[in-house]
Short mmCIF file of C-alpha atoms in Angstrom, two decimals:
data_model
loop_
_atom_site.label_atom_id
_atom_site.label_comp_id
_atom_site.label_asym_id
_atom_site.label_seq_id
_atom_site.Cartn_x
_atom_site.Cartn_y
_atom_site.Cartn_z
CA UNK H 92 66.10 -78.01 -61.36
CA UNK H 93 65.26 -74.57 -60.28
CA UNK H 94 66.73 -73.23 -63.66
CA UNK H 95 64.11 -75.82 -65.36
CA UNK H 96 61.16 -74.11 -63.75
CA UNK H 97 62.25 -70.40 -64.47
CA UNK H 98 62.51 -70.69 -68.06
CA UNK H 99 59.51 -72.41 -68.09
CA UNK H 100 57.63 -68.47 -66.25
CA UNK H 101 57.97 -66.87 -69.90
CA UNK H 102 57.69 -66.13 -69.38
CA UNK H 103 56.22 -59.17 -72.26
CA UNK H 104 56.13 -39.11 -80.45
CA UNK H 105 59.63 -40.70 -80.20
CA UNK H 106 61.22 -42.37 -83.09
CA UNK H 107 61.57 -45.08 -84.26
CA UNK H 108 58.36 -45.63 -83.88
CA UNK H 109 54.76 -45.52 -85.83
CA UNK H 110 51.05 -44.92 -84.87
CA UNK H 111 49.20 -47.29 -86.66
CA UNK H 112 45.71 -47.22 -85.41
CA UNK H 113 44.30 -44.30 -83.16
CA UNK H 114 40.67 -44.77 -82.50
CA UNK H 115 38.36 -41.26 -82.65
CA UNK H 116 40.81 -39.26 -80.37
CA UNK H 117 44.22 -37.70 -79.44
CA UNK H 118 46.44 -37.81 -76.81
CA UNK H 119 48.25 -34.39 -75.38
CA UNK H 120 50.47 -33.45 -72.80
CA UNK H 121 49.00 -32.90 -69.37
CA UNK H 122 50.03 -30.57 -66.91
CA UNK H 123 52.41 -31.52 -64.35
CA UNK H 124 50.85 -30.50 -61.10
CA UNK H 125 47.51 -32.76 -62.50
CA UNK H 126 49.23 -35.58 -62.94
CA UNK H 127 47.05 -38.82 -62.35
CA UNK H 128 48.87 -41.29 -60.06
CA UNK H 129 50.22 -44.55 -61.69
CA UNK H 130 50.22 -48.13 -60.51
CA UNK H 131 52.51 -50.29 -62.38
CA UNK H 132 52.27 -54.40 -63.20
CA UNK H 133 55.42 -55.53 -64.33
CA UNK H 134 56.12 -58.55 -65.99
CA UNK H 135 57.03 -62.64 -65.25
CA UNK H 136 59.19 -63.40 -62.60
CA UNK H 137 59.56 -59.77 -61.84
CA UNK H 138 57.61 -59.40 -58.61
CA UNK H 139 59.58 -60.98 -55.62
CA UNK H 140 58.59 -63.51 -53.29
CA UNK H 141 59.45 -64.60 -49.64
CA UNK H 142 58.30 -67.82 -47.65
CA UNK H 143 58.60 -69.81 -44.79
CA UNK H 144 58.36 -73.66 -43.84
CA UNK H 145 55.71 -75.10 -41.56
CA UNK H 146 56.42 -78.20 -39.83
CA UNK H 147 53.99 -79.83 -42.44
CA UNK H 148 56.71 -79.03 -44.93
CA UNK H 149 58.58 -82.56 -46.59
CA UNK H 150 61.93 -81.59 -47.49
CA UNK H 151 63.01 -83.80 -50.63
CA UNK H 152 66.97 -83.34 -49.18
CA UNK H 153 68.15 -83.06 -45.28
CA UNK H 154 69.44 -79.31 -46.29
CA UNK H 155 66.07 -78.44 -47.52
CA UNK H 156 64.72 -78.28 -44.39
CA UNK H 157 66.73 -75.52 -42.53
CA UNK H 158 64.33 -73.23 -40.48
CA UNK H 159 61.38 -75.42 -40.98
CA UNK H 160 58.64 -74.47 -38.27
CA UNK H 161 60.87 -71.34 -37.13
CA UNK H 162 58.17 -68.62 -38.52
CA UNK H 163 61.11 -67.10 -40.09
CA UNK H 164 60.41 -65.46 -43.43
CA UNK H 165 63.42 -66.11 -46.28
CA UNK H 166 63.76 -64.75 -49.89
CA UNK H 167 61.99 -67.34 -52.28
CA UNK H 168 62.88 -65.34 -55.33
CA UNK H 169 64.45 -64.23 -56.65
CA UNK H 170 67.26 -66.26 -54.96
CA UNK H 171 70.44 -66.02 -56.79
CA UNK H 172 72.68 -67.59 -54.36
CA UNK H 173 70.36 -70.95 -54.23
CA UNK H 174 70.05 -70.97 -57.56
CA UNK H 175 74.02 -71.29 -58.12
CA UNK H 176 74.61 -73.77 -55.69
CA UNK H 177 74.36 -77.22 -56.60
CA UNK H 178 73.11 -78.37 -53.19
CA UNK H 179 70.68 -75.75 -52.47
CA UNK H 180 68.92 -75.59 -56.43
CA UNK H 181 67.06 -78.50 -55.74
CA UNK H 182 65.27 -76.89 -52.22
CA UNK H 183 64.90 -73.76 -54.19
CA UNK H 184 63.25 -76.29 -56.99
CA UNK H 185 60.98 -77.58 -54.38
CA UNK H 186 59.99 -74.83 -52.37
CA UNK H 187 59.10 -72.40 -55.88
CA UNK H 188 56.94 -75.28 -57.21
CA UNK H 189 53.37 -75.82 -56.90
CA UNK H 190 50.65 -78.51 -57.13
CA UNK H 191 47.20 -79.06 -59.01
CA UNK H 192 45.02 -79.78 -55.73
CA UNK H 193 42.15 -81.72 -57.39
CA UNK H 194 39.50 -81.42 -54.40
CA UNK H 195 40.33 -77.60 -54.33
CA UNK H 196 40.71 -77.63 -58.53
CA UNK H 197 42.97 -74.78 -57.51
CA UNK H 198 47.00 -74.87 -57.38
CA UNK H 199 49.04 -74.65 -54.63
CA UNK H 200 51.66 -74.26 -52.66
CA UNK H 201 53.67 -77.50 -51.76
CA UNK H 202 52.33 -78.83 -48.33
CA UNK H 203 53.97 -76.83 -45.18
CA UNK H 204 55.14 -74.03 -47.76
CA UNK H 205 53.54 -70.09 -47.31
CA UNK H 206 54.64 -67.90 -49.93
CA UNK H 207 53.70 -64.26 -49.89
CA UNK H 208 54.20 -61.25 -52.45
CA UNK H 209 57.02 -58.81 -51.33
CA UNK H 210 55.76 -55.14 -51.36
CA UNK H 211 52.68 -54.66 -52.80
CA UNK H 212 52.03 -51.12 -53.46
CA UNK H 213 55.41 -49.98 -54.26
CA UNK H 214 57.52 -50.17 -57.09
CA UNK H 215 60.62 -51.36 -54.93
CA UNK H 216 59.42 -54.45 -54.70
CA UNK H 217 59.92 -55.06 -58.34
CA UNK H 218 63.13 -57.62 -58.94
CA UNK H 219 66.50 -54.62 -59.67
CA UNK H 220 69.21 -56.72 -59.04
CA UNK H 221 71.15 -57.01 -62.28
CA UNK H 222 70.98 -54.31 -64.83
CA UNK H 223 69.60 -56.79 -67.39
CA UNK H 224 66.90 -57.46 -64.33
CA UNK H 225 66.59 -53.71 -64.27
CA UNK H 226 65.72 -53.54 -68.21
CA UNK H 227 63.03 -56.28 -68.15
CA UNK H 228 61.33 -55.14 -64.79
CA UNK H 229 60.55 -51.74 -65.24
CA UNK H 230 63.48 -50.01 -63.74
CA UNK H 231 64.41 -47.67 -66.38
CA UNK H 232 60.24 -46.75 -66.51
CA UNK H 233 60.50 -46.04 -62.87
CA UNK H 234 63.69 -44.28 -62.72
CA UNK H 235 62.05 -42.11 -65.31
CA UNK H 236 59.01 -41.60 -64.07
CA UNK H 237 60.86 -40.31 -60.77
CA UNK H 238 62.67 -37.48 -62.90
CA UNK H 239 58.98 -36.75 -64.13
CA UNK H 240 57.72 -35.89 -60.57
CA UNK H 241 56.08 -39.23 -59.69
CA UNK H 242 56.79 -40.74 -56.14
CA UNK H 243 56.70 -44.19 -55.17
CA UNK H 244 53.71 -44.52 -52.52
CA UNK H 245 52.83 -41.11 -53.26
CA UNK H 246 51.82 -41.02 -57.14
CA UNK H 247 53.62 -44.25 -58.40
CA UNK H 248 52.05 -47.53 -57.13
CA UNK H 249 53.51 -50.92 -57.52
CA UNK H 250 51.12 -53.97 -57.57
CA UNK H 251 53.86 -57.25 -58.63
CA UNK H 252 51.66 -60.57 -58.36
CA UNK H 253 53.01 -64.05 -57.88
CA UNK H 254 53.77 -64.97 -61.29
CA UNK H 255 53.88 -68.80 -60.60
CA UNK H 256 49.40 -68.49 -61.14
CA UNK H 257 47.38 -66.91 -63.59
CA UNK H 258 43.80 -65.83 -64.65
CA UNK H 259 41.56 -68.87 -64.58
CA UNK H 260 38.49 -68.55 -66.75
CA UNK H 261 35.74 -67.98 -65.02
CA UNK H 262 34.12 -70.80 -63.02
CA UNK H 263 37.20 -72.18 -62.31
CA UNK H 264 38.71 -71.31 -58.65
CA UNK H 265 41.79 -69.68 -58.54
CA UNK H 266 42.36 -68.20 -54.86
CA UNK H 267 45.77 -66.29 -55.93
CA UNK H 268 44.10 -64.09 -58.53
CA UNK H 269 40.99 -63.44 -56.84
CA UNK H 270 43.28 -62.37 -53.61
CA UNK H 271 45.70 -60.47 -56.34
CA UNK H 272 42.11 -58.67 -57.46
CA UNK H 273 40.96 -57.81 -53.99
CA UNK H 274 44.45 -55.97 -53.30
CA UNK H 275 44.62 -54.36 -56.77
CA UNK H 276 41.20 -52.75 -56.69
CA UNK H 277 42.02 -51.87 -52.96
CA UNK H 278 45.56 -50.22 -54.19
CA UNK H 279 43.78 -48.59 -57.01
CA UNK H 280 41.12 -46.81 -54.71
CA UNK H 281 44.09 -45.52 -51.96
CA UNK H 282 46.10 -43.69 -54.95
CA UNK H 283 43.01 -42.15 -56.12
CA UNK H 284 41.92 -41.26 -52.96
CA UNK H 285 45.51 -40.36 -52.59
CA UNK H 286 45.41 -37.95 -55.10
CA UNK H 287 42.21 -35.75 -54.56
CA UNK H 288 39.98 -38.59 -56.04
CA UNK H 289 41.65 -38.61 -59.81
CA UNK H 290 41.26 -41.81 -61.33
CA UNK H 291 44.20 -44.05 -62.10
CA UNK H 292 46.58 -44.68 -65.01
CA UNK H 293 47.28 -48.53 -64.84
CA UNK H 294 50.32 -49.62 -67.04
CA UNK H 295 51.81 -52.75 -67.53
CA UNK H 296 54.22 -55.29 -69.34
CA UNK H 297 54.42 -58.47 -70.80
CA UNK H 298 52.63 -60.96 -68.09
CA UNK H 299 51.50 -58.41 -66.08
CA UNK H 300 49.04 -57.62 -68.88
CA UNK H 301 46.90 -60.93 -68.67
CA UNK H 302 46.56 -60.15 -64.96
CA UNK H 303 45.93 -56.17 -65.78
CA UNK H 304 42.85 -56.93 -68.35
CA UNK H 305 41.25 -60.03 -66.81
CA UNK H 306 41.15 -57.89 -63.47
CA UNK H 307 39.62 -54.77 -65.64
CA UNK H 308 36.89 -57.35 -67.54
CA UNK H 309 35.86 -58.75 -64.03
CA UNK H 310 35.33 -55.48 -62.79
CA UNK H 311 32.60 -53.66 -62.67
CA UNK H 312 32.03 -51.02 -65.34
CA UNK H 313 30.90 -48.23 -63.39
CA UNK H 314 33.83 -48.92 -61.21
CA UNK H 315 36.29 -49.35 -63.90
CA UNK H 316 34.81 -45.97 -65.16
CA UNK H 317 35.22 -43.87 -61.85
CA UNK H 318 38.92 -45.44 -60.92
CA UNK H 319 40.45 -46.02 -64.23
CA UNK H 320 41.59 -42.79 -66.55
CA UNK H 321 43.71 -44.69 -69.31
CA UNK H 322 45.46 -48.33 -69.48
CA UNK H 323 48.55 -48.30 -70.66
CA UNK H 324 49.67 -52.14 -72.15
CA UNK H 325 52.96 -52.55 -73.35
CA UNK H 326 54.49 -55.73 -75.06
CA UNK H 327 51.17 -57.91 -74.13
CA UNK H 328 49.39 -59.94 -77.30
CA UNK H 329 45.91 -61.98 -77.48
CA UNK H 330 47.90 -64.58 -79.40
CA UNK H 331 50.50 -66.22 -76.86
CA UNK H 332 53.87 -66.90 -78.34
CA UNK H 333 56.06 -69.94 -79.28
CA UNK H 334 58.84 -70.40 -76.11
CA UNK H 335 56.00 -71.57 -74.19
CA UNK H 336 55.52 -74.54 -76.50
CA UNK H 337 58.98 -74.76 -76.48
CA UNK H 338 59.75 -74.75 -72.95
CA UNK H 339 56.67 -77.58 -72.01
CA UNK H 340 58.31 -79.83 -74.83
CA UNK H 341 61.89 -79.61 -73.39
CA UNK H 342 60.54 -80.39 -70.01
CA UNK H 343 56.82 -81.86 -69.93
CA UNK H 344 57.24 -82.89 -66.33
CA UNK H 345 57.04 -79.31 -65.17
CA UNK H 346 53.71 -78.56 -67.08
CA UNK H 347 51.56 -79.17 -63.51
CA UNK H 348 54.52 -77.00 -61.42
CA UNK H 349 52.93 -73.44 -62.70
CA UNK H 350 49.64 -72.68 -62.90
CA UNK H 351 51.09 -70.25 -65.39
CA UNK H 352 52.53 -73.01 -67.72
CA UNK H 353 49.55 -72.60 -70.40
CA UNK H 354 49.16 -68.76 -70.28
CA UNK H 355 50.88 -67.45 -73.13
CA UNK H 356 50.42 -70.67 -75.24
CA UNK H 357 49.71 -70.05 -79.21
CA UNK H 358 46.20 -69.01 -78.87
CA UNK H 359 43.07 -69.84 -82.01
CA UNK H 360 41.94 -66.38 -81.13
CA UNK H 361 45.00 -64.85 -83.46
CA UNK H 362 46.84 -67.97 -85.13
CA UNK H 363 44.50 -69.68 -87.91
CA UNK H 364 44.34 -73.53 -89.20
CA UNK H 365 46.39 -72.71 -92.11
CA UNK H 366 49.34 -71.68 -89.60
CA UNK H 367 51.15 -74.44 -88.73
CA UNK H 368 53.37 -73.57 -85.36
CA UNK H 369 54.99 -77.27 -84.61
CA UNK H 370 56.28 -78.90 -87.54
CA UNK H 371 57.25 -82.69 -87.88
CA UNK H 372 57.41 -85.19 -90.21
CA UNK H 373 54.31 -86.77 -89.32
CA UNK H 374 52.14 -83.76 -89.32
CA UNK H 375 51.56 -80.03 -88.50
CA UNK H 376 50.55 -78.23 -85.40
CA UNK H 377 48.18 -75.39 -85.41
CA UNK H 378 47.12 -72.99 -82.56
CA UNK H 379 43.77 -75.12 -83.15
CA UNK H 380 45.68 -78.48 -82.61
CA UNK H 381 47.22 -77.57 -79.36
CA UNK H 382 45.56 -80.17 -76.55
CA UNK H 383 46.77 -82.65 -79.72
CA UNK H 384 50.53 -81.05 -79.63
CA UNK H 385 50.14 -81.43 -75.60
CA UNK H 386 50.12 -84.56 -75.82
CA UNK H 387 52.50 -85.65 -78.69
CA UNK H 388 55.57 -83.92 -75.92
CA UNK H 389 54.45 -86.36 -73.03
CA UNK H 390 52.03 -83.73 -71.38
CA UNK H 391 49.77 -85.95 -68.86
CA UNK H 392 46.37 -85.80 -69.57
CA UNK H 393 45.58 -84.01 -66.59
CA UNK H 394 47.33 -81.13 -67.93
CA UNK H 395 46.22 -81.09 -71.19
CA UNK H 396 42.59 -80.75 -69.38
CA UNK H 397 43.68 -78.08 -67.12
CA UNK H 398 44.91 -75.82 -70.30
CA UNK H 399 41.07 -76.47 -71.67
CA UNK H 400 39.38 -76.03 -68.95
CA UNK H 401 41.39 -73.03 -67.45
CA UNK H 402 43.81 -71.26 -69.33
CA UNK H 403 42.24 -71.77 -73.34
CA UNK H 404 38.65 -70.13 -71.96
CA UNK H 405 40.85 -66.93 -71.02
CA UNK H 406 42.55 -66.57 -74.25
CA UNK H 407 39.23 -66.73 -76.20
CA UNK H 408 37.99 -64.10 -73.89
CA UNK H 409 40.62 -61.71 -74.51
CA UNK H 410 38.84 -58.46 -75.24
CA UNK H 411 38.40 -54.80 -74.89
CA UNK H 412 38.42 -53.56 -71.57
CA UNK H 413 36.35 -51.39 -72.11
CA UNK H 414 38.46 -47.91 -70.71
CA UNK H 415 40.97 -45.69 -72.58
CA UNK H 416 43.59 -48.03 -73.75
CA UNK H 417 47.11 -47.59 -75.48
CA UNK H 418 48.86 -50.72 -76.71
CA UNK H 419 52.80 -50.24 -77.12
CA UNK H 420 54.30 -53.27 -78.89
CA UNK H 421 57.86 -53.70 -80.52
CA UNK H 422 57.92 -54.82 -84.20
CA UNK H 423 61.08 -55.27 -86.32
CA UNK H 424 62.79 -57.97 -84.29
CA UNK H 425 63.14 -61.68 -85.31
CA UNK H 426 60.69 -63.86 -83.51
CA UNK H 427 60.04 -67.46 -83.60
CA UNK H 428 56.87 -68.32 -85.99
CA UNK H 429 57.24 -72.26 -86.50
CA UNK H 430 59.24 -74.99 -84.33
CA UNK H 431 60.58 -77.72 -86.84
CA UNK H 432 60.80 -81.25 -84.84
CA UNK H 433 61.34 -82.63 -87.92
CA UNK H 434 61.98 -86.49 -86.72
CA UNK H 435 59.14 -85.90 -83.95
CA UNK H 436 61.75 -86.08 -80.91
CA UNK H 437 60.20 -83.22 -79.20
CA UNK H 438 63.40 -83.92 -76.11
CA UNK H 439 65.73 -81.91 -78.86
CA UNK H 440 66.51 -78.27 -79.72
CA UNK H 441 64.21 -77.52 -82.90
CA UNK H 442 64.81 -75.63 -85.87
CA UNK H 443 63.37 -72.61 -85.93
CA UNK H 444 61.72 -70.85 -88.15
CA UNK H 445 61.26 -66.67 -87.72
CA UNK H 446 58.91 -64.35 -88.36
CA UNK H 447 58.48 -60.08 -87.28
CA UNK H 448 57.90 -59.31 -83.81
CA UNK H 449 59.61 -58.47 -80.72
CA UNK H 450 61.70 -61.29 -80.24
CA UNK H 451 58.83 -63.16 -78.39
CA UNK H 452 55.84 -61.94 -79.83
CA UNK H 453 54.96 -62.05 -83.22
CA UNK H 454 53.53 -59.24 -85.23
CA UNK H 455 50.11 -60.82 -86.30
CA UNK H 456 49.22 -61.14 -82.39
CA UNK H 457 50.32 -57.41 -82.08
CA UNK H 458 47.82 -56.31 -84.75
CA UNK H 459 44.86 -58.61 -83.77
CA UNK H 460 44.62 -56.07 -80.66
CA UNK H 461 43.15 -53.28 -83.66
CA UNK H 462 40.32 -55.58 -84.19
CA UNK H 463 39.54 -57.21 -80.47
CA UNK H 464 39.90 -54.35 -78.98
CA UNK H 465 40.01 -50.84 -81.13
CA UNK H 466 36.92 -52.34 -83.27
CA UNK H 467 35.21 -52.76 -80.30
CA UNK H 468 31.81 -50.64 -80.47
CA UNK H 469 32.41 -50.47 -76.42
CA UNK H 470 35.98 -49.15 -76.71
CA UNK H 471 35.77 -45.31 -76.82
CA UNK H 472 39.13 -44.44 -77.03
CA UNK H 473 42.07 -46.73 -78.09
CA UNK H 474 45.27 -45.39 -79.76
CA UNK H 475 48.30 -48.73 -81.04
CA UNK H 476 51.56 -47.70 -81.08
CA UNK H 477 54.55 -49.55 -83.06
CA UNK H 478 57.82 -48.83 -82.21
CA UNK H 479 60.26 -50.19 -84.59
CA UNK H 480 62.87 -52.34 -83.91
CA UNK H 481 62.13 -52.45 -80.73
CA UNK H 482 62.30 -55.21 -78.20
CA UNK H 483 60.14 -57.23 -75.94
CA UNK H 484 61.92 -55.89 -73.06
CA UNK H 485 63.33 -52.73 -74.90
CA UNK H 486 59.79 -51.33 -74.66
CA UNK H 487 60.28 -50.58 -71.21
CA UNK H 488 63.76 -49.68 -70.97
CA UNK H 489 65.29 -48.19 -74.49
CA UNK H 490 65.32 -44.88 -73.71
CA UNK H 491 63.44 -43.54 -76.64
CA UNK H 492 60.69 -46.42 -76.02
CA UNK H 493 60.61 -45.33 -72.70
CA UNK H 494 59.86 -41.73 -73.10
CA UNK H 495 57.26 -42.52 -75.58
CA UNK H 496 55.89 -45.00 -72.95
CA UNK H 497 55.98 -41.71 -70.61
CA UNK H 498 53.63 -39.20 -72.64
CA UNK H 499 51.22 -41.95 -73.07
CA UNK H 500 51.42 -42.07 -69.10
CA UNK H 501 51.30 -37.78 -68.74
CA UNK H 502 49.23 -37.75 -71.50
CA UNK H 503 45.44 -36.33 -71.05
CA UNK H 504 42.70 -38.57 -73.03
CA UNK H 505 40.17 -36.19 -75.10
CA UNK H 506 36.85 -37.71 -75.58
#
């Protein structure tokens, strides 16, 4: 079901709120008139998508197939109205999915389906349709930033991604982000030049995060130093979090569906082997014991040796990036720590066990970002805000949370 794939995309000065690490330097207003221009990521399943169906296309139902070979673009998702009909969730199912190509060792779209990435460049293009939507994909950030002068495809940029890929360690093809790169660095030049040659204030949430710092890390420094004037990460962690695990063991066929699927996974960069995440009667789970945990909730091999070989790499690279950085997580909420599967029937709801976070990620994997990135020798400036009780989405749309968010962005960087 179409429902079955989207849970599986997890897919991330104003009080309340703390400073708990600020690295060598401070932060102050800037003036107005010199603001730098912005370009936004949001996070998963924010950015839309549209596609059409080639006559190669092999519709699993009769209904599936309406407008194959017409060169008629249709709205992929976010697609309400498919998703709520019975006869249409399954095309929707179909069409969103894609497959491990093993000549290619890329993923894919399904044969005869083009997908593309609806309005790179501009914030509009990120999904508004419900106010909860709204909340989650930096609406309330935009709508703000818009009262603060910005203008979208003036001094506000958009750059959504198709959240279906992700980041594949290096050495590993992965044509979607190294398109995604191409067009970010390309977007990122305009607004400067846009803008009387300032460099750029990249800010992003949850997902968009992973694709944010891989992209910085693969660029060139010199580059990154001339384009980029301050990153801006909110609600993004090193160490994964625990719905992933949860969502693969619910439904394992659906692991090779996303190349996205092992992204935010527990990662041995943050979670030790004295922290069990995945309890059962038999024995405990660590982030060190994942491939093992893989394979205990019916993962095929094949996909436990695409998370080694592509997504695990990326999470032990997760590092500074090596250009003014602010991280802005939420602490105080409840968030799941450990996943009791007591009897080892992975196919039902576990107990769960919580711990301090944001309601998806947990605390420890917000402070490991002190050490990997503020103790960085490389990392000039880095400043890590806590706001307390304060949401994974909430970062980006309480209103308080979102005005701190906004002097970060306005704010100059003194070195």
């Amino acid at each position: 079901m179409a429902t079955q794939l989207y849970r599986l995309l997890p897919l991330l000065l104003f009080l309340p709120c703390f400073v708990l690490f600020d690295h060598q330097h401070d932060v102050t207003g800037d003036d107005p008139a010199g603001r730098h221009p912005v370009v936004l990521l949001p996070g998963s399943t924010c950015s839309q998508l549209e596609a059409r169906l080639t006559d190669a296309y092999q519709p699993p139902a009769p209904q599936c197939g309406a407008g194959k070979g017409n060169g008629w673009w249709f709205r992929l998702w976010k697609n309400s109205t498919a998703m709520q009909d019975p006869k249409l969730a399954p095309c929707l199912s179909d069409q969103l999915r894609l497959v491990y190509d093993p000549v290619a060792r890329d993923f894919r779209n399904v044969p005869g389906v083009e997908t593309r990435v609806l309005g790179f460049g501009s914030t509009r293009g990120f999904l508004a349709d419900t106010p909860a939507n709204k909340d989650l994909c930096m609406g309330r950030l935009v709508e703000a930033l818009e009262k603060a002068g910005y203008r979208d495809g003036e001094t506000l940029f958009g750059a959504p991604f198709d959240f279906r890929q992700a980041p594949a360690a290096p050495g590993q093809p992965c044509r979607a982000f190294s398109q995604f790169s191409r067009r970010l660095r390309a977007l990122v030049e305009h607004a400067s030049r846009k803008n009387g040659g300032k460099p750029v204030v990249v800010m992003s949430h949850s997902q968009g995060g992973y694709f944010a710092l891989e992209f910085l890390n693969r660029s060139p420094l010199p580059w990154r130093r001339r384009y980029v004037r301050h990153y801006v990460m909110a609600s993004t962690g090193p160490g994964g979090f625990l719905v992933s695990m949860q969502l693969l063991a619910a439904n394992p066929s659906a692991a090779l569906s996303s190349g996205s699927a092992f992204t935010a996974l527990p990662s041995p960069k943050v979670f030790g082997p004295d922290a069990p995440l995945v309890v059962t009667r038999a024995r405990n789970y660590t982030a060190q014991d994942i491939p093992e945990s893989l394979t205990a909730i019916g993962l095929p091999r094949l996909a436990v040796t695409l998370y080694k070989t592509r997504a695990l790499p990326v999470q032990l690279n997760f590092r500074a990036p090596v250009v003014p950085t602010t991280c802005i997580s939420g602490v105080g909420v409840p968030t799941m720590k450990e996943l009791v599967y007591w009897d080892g029937n992975f196919s039902k709801a576990p107990e769960v066990v919580y711990g301090d976070g944001d309601d998806l990620i947990l605390l420890e994997s917000t402070l490991v970002l002190d050490t990997v990135i503020g103790d960085d020798p490389r990392q000039e400036y880095y400043r890590s805000i806590k706001l307390a009780g304060t949401s994974h989405a909430g970062v980006v749309s309480d209103q308080a949370a979102v005005e701190r968010v906004i002097v970060e962005i306005l704010g100059v960087v003194h070195e």
